[in-house]
Amino acid sequence: VKLGLNKLHSGVTTLGYGNRLGIWFQGCSIGCPGCCSRDTWAAPDAGTTIELEEVLAWIAKHLAEGHIDGISVSGGEPLDQAPALLTLLRQLQRYRIGNTQQRPLDILVFTGYPIATVEKQHAALLPLCDSIVAGPYREGRPKAPLAGSNNQVHRLLSPLARKRYTNWQARKSLQVEFDGETLWMIGIPEKGDLEQFEQKLLESGIPLGSASWRS
Ligand code: SF4
């Protein structure tokens, strides 16, 4: 099974409970105005397509090290690659059953499709997720926990999700990672956060060549 992949990150603390692994799918056919992840929109090509086995090996390596509370799947639009997503989630379910670490693992999927569409067209995915944030980003609407705009629904699907996310508030909404070449902003920005971040970098003499939120 092949997967269009934008990026993988460990140590994600802004897209769900605790210390997480993040998987960003490549490609989004929805195209919400104001999306901060425009770099994920282009359809997967030879440069961004990898074997799902490679992603699973990366996940297994981190799970073996312990200290992982959950996995967040985002994009791009994961449901635009529903067969690959389903295979990934089934494999994660196997990991969870064999999980020997102290902390349970919650699986959180972000999608721009409305929850009604997910329930109708992708029902097989739901028993494999602990929770799902669903709905298109609507520019100008207030942010909500784990959602860029408050029309998006965070549906809690398991006892673990209800335990972790009922009344949950993120400690911070954005984290910045640097891999030696690229600055990664991980999380869900408030209105104006990205422009402010870019301005502060500029004032420090670091102009951004390109940014995920610009086309
Ligand atoms: S917010 Fe999500 S669904 Fe909307 S265009 Fe951006 S990546 Fe696609």
PDB file of C-alpha atoms and ligand atoms in Angstrom:
ATOM      1  CA  VAL A   1       0.000   0.000   0.000  1.00  0.00           C
ATOM      2  CA  LYS A   2       1.331   3.416  -0.943  1.00  0.00           C
ATOM      3  CA  LEU A   3       0.674   6.623   0.941  1.00  0.00           C
ATOM      4  CA  GLY A   4       0.970  10.276  -0.093  1.00  0.00           C
ATOM      5  CA  LEU A   5       2.846  11.712   2.871  1.00  0.00           C
ATOM      6  CA  ASN A   6       3.660  15.317   3.673  1.00  0.00           C
ATOM      7  CA  LYS A   7       5.627  14.727   6.889  1.00  0.00           C
ATOM      8  CA  LEU A   8       6.082  12.735  10.076  1.00  0.00           C
ATOM      9  CA  HIS A   9       6.943  14.267  13.442  1.00  0.00           C
ATOM     10  CA  SER A  10       7.527  12.839  16.890  1.00  0.00           C
ATOM     11  CA  GLY A  11       7.190  14.904  20.057  1.00  0.00           C
ATOM     12  CA  VAL A  12       3.952  16.557  18.941  1.00  0.00           C
ATOM     13  CA  THR A  13       2.258  18.230  21.916  1.00  0.00           C
ATOM     14  CA  THR A  14      -0.226  20.567  20.259  1.00  0.00           C
ATOM     15  CA  LEU A  15      -2.496  18.186  18.336  1.00  0.00           C
ATOM     16  CA  GLY A  16      -4.049  16.181  21.130  1.00  0.00           C
ATOM     17  CA  TYR A  17      -3.400  14.726  24.563  1.00  0.00           C
ATOM     18  CA  GLY A  18       0.163  14.328  25.785  1.00  0.00           C
ATOM     19  CA  ASN A  19       3.219  13.349  23.763  1.00  0.00           C
ATOM     20  CA  ARG A  20       2.201  12.258  20.284  1.00  0.00           C
ATOM     21  CA  LEU A  21       3.325  11.098  16.882  1.00  0.00           C
ATOM     22  CA  GLY A  22       2.032  13.201  13.988  1.00  0.00           C
ATOM     23  CA  ILE A  23       1.325  11.920  10.480  1.00  0.00           C
ATOM     24  CA  TRP A  24       0.434  14.482   7.796  1.00  0.00           C
ATOM     25  CA  PHE A  25      -1.059  13.146   4.577  1.00  0.00           C
ATOM     26  CA  GLN A  26      -0.210  14.865   1.303  1.00  0.00           C
ATOM     27  CA  GLY A  27      -3.035  16.151  -0.882  1.00  0.00           C
ATOM     28  CA  CYS A  28      -6.276  17.953  -0.089  1.00  0.00           C
ATOM     29  CA  SER A  29      -9.174  18.327  -2.513  1.00  0.00           C
ATOM     30  CA  ILE A  30     -11.246  20.517  -0.181  1.00  0.00           C
ATOM     31  CA  GLY A  31      -9.321  23.801  -0.372  1.00  0.00           C
ATOM     32  CA  CYS A  32     -10.687  25.810   2.565  1.00  0.00           C
ATOM     33  CA  PRO A  33      -9.975  29.556   2.146  1.00  0.00           C
ATOM     34  CA  GLY A  34      -7.427  30.642   4.773  1.00  0.00           C
ATOM     35  CA  CYS A  35      -5.986  27.120   5.256  1.00  0.00           C
ATOM     36  CA  CYS A  36      -2.599  27.278   7.036  1.00  0.00           C
ATOM     37  CA  SER A  37      -1.410  24.050   5.374  1.00  0.00           C
ATOM     38  CA  ARG A  38      -1.466  24.994   1.711  1.00  0.00           C
ATOM     39  CA  ASP A  39       1.793  23.111   1.282  1.00  0.00           C
ATOM     40  CA  THR A  40      -0.242  19.905   1.706  1.00  0.00           C
ATOM     41  CA  TRP A  41      -2.782  20.614  -1.028  1.00  0.00           C
ATOM     42  CA  ALA A  42      -0.947  19.287  -4.094  1.00  0.00           C
ATOM     43  CA  ALA A  43      -1.810  15.710  -4.997  1.00  0.00           C
ATOM     44  CA  PRO A  44       0.832  13.164  -4.017  1.00  0.00           C
ATOM     45  CA  ASP A  45       3.550  12.600  -6.605  1.00  0.00           C
ATOM     46  CA  ALA A  46       6.693  10.519  -6.865  1.00  0.00           C
ATOM     47  CA  GLY A  47       8.418  12.827  -4.371  1.00  0.00           C
ATOM     48  CA  THR A  48       5.782  12.445  -1.658  1.00  0.00           C
ATOM     49  CA  THR A  49       4.559   8.883  -2.111  1.00  0.00           C
ATOM     50  CA  ILE A  50       6.028   6.226   0.132  1.00  0.00           C
ATOM     51  CA  GLU A  51       5.211   2.690   1.155  1.00  0.00           C
ATOM     52  CA  LEU A  52       2.914   2.505   4.157  1.00  0.00           C
ATOM     53  CA  GLU A  53       5.359  -0.057   5.567  1.00  0.00           C
ATOM     54  CA  GLU A  54       7.918   2.738   6.000  1.00  0.00           C
ATOM     55  CA  VAL A  55       5.446   4.804   8.006  1.00  0.00           C
ATOM     56  CA  LEU A  56       4.557   1.775  10.118  1.00  0.00           C
ATOM     57  CA  ALA A  57       8.250   1.083  10.781  1.00  0.00           C
ATOM     58  CA  TRP A  58       8.690   4.695  11.946  1.00  0.00           C
ATOM     59  CA  ILE A  59       5.679   4.371  14.252  1.00  0.00           C
ATOM     60  CA  ALA A  60       6.845   1.015  15.628  1.00  0.00           C
ATOM     61  CA  LYS A  61      10.307   2.447  16.395  1.00  0.00           C
ATOM     62  CA  HIS A  62       8.821   5.292  18.435  1.00  0.00           C
ATOM     63  CA  LEU A  63       6.269   3.108  20.195  1.00  0.00           C
ATOM     64  CA  ALA A  64       9.050   0.734  21.203  1.00  0.00           C
ATOM     65  CA  GLU A  65      10.825   3.639  22.898  1.00  0.00           C
ATOM     66  CA  GLY A  66       7.678   4.244  25.006  1.00  0.00           C
ATOM     67  CA  HIS A  67       6.382   7.585  26.242  1.00  0.00           C
ATOM     68  CA  ILE A  68       3.857   7.970  23.409  1.00  0.00           C
ATOM     69  CA  ASP A  69       0.312   8.915  24.425  1.00  0.00           C
ATOM     70  CA  GLY A  70      -1.285   9.052  21.030  1.00  0.00           C
ATOM     71  CA  ILE A  71      -1.093   9.423  17.276  1.00  0.00           C
ATOM     72  CA  SER A  72      -2.586  12.356  15.372  1.00  0.00           C
ATOM     73  CA  VAL A  73      -3.373  11.921  11.683  1.00  0.00           C
ATOM     74  CA  SER A  74      -3.818  15.135   9.745  1.00  0.00           C
ATOM     75  CA  GLY A  75      -2.981  16.680   6.416  1.00  0.00           C
ATOM     76  CA  GLY A  76      -3.800  17.531   3.803  1.00  0.00           C
ATOM     77  CA  GLU A  77      -6.921  15.443   3.786  1.00  0.00           C
ATOM     78  CA  PRO A  78      -6.468  11.905   5.143  1.00  0.00           C
ATOM     79  CA  LEU A  79      -9.881  10.809   3.824  1.00  0.00           C
ATOM     80  CA  ASP A  80      -8.820  11.626   0.266  1.00  0.00           C
ATOM     81  CA  GLN A  81      -6.678   8.501   0.689  1.00  0.00           C
ATOM     82  CA  ALA A  82      -9.299   6.459   2.503  1.00  0.00           C
ATOM     83  CA  PRO A  83      -8.016   2.960   1.575  1.00  0.00           C
ATOM     84  CA  ALA A  84      -4.479   3.793   2.782  1.00  0.00           C
ATOM     85  CA  LEU A  85      -5.881   5.474   5.908  1.00  0.00           C
ATOM     86  CA  LEU A  86      -8.021   2.430   6.670  1.00  0.00           C
ATOM     87  CA  THR A  87      -5.009   0.135   6.346  1.00  0.00           C
ATOM     88  CA  LEU A  88      -2.965   2.434   8.574  1.00  0.00           C
ATOM     89  CA  LEU A  89      -5.691   2.569  11.240  1.00  0.00           C
ATOM     90  CA  ARG A  90      -6.140  -1.210  11.174  1.00  0.00           C
ATOM     91  CA  GLN A  91      -2.427  -1.628  11.747  1.00  0.00           C
ATOM     92  CA  LEU A  92      -2.481   0.911  14.578  1.00  0.00           C
ATOM     93  CA  GLN A  93      -5.302  -1.092  16.132  1.00  0.00           C
ATOM     94  CA  ARG A  94      -3.022  -4.124  16.129  1.00  0.00           C
ATOM     95  CA  TYR A  95      -0.294  -2.089  17.827  1.00  0.00           C
ATOM     96  CA  ARG A  96      -2.778  -0.960  20.434  1.00  0.00           C
ATOM     97  CA  ILE A  97      -3.869  -4.501  21.186  1.00  0.00           C
ATOM     98  CA  GLY A  98      -0.207  -5.490  21.603  1.00  0.00           C
ATOM     99  CA  ASN A  99       0.684  -2.280  23.438  1.00  0.00           C
ATOM    100  CA  THR A 100       2.681  -3.113  26.536  1.00  0.00           C
ATOM    101  CA  GLN A 101       3.669   0.403  27.519  1.00  0.00           C
ATOM    102  CA  GLN A 102       2.061   1.908  30.589  1.00  0.00           C
ATOM    103  CA  ARG A 103       0.218   4.665  28.789  1.00  0.00           C
ATOM    104  CA  PRO A 104      -2.687   3.890  26.481  1.00  0.00           C
ATOM    105  CA  LEU A 105      -2.547   5.192  22.938  1.00  0.00           C
ATOM    106  CA  ASP A 106      -5.338   7.334  21.487  1.00  0.00           C
ATOM    107  CA  ILE A 107      -5.808   7.776  17.760  1.00  0.00           C
ATOM    108  CA  LEU A 108      -7.068  11.191  16.639  1.00  0.00           C
ATOM    109  CA  VAL A 109      -7.903  11.901  12.984  1.00  0.00           C
ATOM    110  CA  PHE A 110      -8.450  15.395  11.557  1.00  0.00           C
ATOM    111  CA  THR A 111     -10.592  15.738   8.444  1.00  0.00           C
ATOM    112  CA  GLY A 112     -12.084  18.648   6.551  1.00  0.00           C
ATOM    113  CA  TYR A 113     -15.162  16.609   5.616  1.00  0.00           C
ATOM    114  CA  PRO A 114     -18.308  17.157   7.709  1.00  0.00           C
ATOM    115  CA  ILE A 115     -18.968  14.508  10.350  1.00  0.00           C
ATOM    116  CA  ALA A 116     -22.182  13.471   8.525  1.00  0.00           C
ATOM    117  CA  THR A 117     -20.131  12.701   5.385  1.00  0.00           C
ATOM    118  CA  VAL A 118     -17.614  10.723   7.411  1.00  0.00           C
ATOM    119  CA  GLU A 119     -20.376   8.705   9.071  1.00  0.00           C
ATOM    120  CA  LYS A 120     -22.083   8.034   5.743  1.00  0.00           C
ATOM    121  CA  GLN A 121     -19.129   7.381   3.459  1.00  0.00           C
ATOM    122  CA  HIS A 122     -16.324   6.280   5.784  1.00  0.00           C
ATOM    123  CA  ALA A 123     -18.101   4.491   8.600  1.00  0.00           C
ATOM    124  CA  ALA A 124     -15.478   1.724   8.652  1.00  0.00           C
ATOM    125  CA  LEU A 125     -12.889   4.222   9.906  1.00  0.00           C
ATOM    126  CA  LEU A 126     -14.791   5.279  12.998  1.00  0.00           C
ATOM    127  CA  PRO A 127     -14.382   2.168  15.194  1.00  0.00           C
ATOM    128  CA  LEU A 128     -10.631   2.437  14.563  1.00  0.00           C
ATOM    129  CA  CYS A 129     -10.354   6.024  15.881  1.00  0.00           C
ATOM    130  CA  ASP A 130     -10.699   7.262  19.447  1.00  0.00           C
ATOM    131  CA  SER A 131     -11.788  10.652  18.251  1.00  0.00           C
ATOM    132  CA  ILE A 132     -12.150  12.662  15.079  1.00  0.00           C
ATOM    133  CA  VAL A 133     -12.131  16.392  14.412  1.00  0.00           C
ATOM    134  CA  ALA A 134     -14.362  16.906  11.373  1.00  0.00           C
ATOM    135  CA  GLY A 135     -15.497  19.763   9.196  1.00  0.00           C
ATOM    136  CA  PRO A 136     -13.991  22.355   6.875  1.00  0.00           C
ATOM    137  CA  TYR A 137     -12.005  25.277   8.232  1.00  0.00           C
ATOM    138  CA  ARG A 138     -14.116  28.438   8.106  1.00  0.00           C
ATOM    139  CA  GLU A 139     -11.951  31.544   8.056  1.00  0.00           C
ATOM    140  CA  GLY A 140     -13.193  34.253  10.399  1.00  0.00           C
ATOM    141  CA  ARG A 141     -14.960  31.949  12.846  1.00  0.00           C
ATOM    142  CA  PRO A 142     -13.521  31.650  16.379  1.00  0.00           C
ATOM    143  CA  LYS A 143     -11.055  28.870  17.150  1.00  0.00           C
ATOM    144  CA  ALA A 144     -12.085  25.951  19.364  1.00  0.00           C
ATOM    145  CA  PRO A 145      -9.996  23.335  21.216  1.00  0.00           C
ATOM    146  CA  LEU A 146      -8.315  21.192  18.526  1.00  0.00           C
ATOM    147  CA  ALA A 147     -10.200  23.049  15.777  1.00  0.00           C
ATOM    148  CA  GLY A 148      -9.226  26.007  13.652  1.00  0.00           C
ATOM    149  CA  SER A 149     -12.851  27.185  13.553  1.00  0.00           C
ATOM    150  CA  ASN A 150     -15.718  26.437  15.896  1.00  0.00           C
ATOM    151  CA  ASN A 151     -17.946  24.828  13.250  1.00  0.00           C
ATOM    152  CA  GLN A 152     -15.589  21.837  13.342  1.00  0.00           C
ATOM    153  CA  VAL A 153     -16.779  18.997  15.549  1.00  0.00           C
ATOM    154  CA  HIS A 154     -14.563  16.954  17.880  1.00  0.00           C
ATOM    155  CA  ARG A 155     -16.425  13.647  18.099  1.00  0.00           C
ATOM    156  CA  LEU A 156     -15.334  11.427  20.996  1.00  0.00           C
ATOM    157  CA  LEU A 157     -15.675   7.792  19.978  1.00  0.00           C
ATOM    158  CA  SER A 158     -14.134   5.727  22.787  1.00  0.00           C
ATOM    159  CA  PRO A 159     -13.998   5.679  26.603  1.00  0.00           C
ATOM    160  CA  LEU A 160     -10.321   6.694  26.385  1.00  0.00           C
ATOM    161  CA  ALA A 161     -11.187   9.732  24.274  1.00  0.00           C
ATOM    162  CA  ARG A 162     -14.015  10.703  26.608  1.00  0.00           C
ATOM    163  CA  LYS A 163     -11.653  10.425  29.553  1.00  0.00           C
ATOM    164  CA  ARG A 164      -8.914  12.465  27.912  1.00  0.00           C
ATOM    165  CA  TYR A 165     -10.818  15.067  25.918  1.00  0.00           C
ATOM    166  CA  THR A 166     -13.967  15.921  27.830  1.00  0.00           C
ATOM    167  CA  ASN A 167     -13.244  19.483  29.009  1.00  0.00           C
ATOM    168  CA  TRP A 168      -9.697  19.178  27.631  1.00  0.00           C
ATOM    169  CA  GLN A 169      -7.715  22.340  26.932  1.00  0.00           C
ATOM    170  CA  ALA A 170      -4.388  22.391  25.099  1.00  0.00           C
ATOM    171  CA  ARG A 171      -1.552  23.745  27.251  1.00  0.00           C
ATOM    172  CA  LYS A 172      -0.320  25.618  24.173  1.00  0.00           C
ATOM    173  CA  SER A 173      -1.673  25.874  20.675  1.00  0.00           C
ATOM    174  CA  LEU A 174       1.555  26.012  18.645  1.00  0.00           C
ATOM    175  CA  GLN A 175       5.017  24.475  18.846  1.00  0.00           C
ATOM    176  CA  VAL A 176       8.002  25.261  16.654  1.00  0.00           C
ATOM    177  CA  GLU A 177      10.495  22.626  15.519  1.00  0.00           C
ATOM    178  CA  PHE A 178      13.642  23.160  13.446  1.00  0.00           C
ATOM    179  CA  ASP A 179      15.229  20.295  11.525  1.00  0.00           C
ATOM    180  CA  GLY A 180      18.292  22.241  10.373  1.00  0.00           C
ATOM    181  CA  GLU A 181      16.617  23.436   7.201  1.00  0.00           C
ATOM    182  CA  THR A 182      12.930  23.969   7.818  1.00  0.00           C
ATOM    183  CA  LEU A 183      11.005  25.567  10.676  1.00  0.00           C
ATOM    184  CA  TRP A 184       7.888  23.561  11.449  1.00  0.00           C
ATOM    185  CA  MET A 185       4.931  25.181  13.168  1.00  0.00           C
ATOM    186  CA  ILE A 186       2.837  22.378  14.627  1.00  0.00           C
ATOM    187  CA  GLY A 187      -0.619  22.997  16.035  1.00  0.00           C
ATOM    188  CA  ILE A 188      -3.670  25.077  15.319  1.00  0.00           C
ATOM    189  CA  PRO A 189      -2.916  28.783  15.085  1.00  0.00           C
ATOM    190  CA  GLU A 190      -5.097  31.614  16.297  1.00  0.00           C
ATOM    191  CA  LYS A 191      -5.969  34.302  13.768  1.00  0.00           C
ATOM    192  CA  GLY A 192      -2.853  36.408  13.117  1.00  0.00           C
ATOM    193  CA  ASP A 193      -0.416  33.989  14.844  1.00  0.00           C
ATOM    194  CA  LEU A 194       1.366  33.034  11.640  1.00  0.00           C
ATOM    195  CA  GLU A 195       1.814  36.617  10.438  1.00  0.00           C
ATOM    196  CA  GLN A 196       3.086  37.589  13.902  1.00  0.00           C
ATOM    197  CA  PHE A 197       5.519  34.664  13.877  1.00  0.00           C
ATOM    198  CA  GLU A 198       6.816  35.648  10.443  1.00  0.00           C
ATOM    199  CA  GLN A 199       7.205  39.283  11.516  1.00  0.00           C
ATOM    200  CA  LYS A 200       9.162  38.322  14.639  1.00  0.00           C
ATOM    201  CA  LEU A 201      11.490  36.147  12.580  1.00  0.00           C
ATOM    202  CA  LEU A 202      11.996  38.998  10.140  1.00  0.00           C
ATOM    203  CA  GLU A 203      12.846  41.381  13.000  1.00  0.00           C
ATOM    204  CA  SER A 204      15.475  38.825  14.081  1.00  0.00           C
ATOM    205  CA  GLY A 205      16.958  38.839  10.575  1.00  0.00           C
ATOM    206  CA  ILE A 206      15.373  35.563   9.459  1.00  0.00           C
ATOM    207  CA  PRO A 207      13.170  36.085   6.394  1.00  0.00           C
ATOM    208  CA  LEU A 208      10.997  33.093   5.492  1.00  0.00           C
ATOM    209  CA  GLY A 209      11.605  31.936   1.926  1.00  0.00           C
ATOM    210  CA  SER A 210       8.273  30.181   1.690  1.00  0.00           C
ATOM    211  CA  ALA A 211       5.533  29.374   4.165  1.00  0.00           C
ATOM    212  CA  SER A 212       2.903  26.644   4.326  1.00  0.00           C
ATOM    213  CA  TRP A 213       0.075  29.161   4.635  1.00  0.00           C
ATOM    214  CA  ARG A 214       0.923  30.913   1.326  1.00  0.00           C
ATOM    215  CA  SER A 215       0.135  29.469  -2.078  1.00  0.00           C
TER     216      SER A 215
HETATM  217  S1  SF4 B   1      -8.006  23.149   6.464  1.00  0.00           S
HETATM  218 FE1  SF4 B   1      -7.662  20.946   6.115  1.00  0.00          FE
HETATM  219  S2  SF4 B   1      -9.387  20.347   4.800  1.00  0.00           S
HETATM  220 FE2  SF4 B   1      -9.271  22.563   4.692  1.00  0.00          FE
HETATM  221  S3  SF4 B   1      -7.962  22.991   2.912  1.00  0.00           S
HETATM  222 FE3  SF4 B   1      -6.616  22.941   4.713  1.00  0.00          FE
HETATM  223  S4  SF4 B   1      -5.848  20.854   4.767  1.00  0.00           S
HETATM  224 FE4  SF4 B   1      -7.661  20.836   3.450  1.00  0.00          FE
END
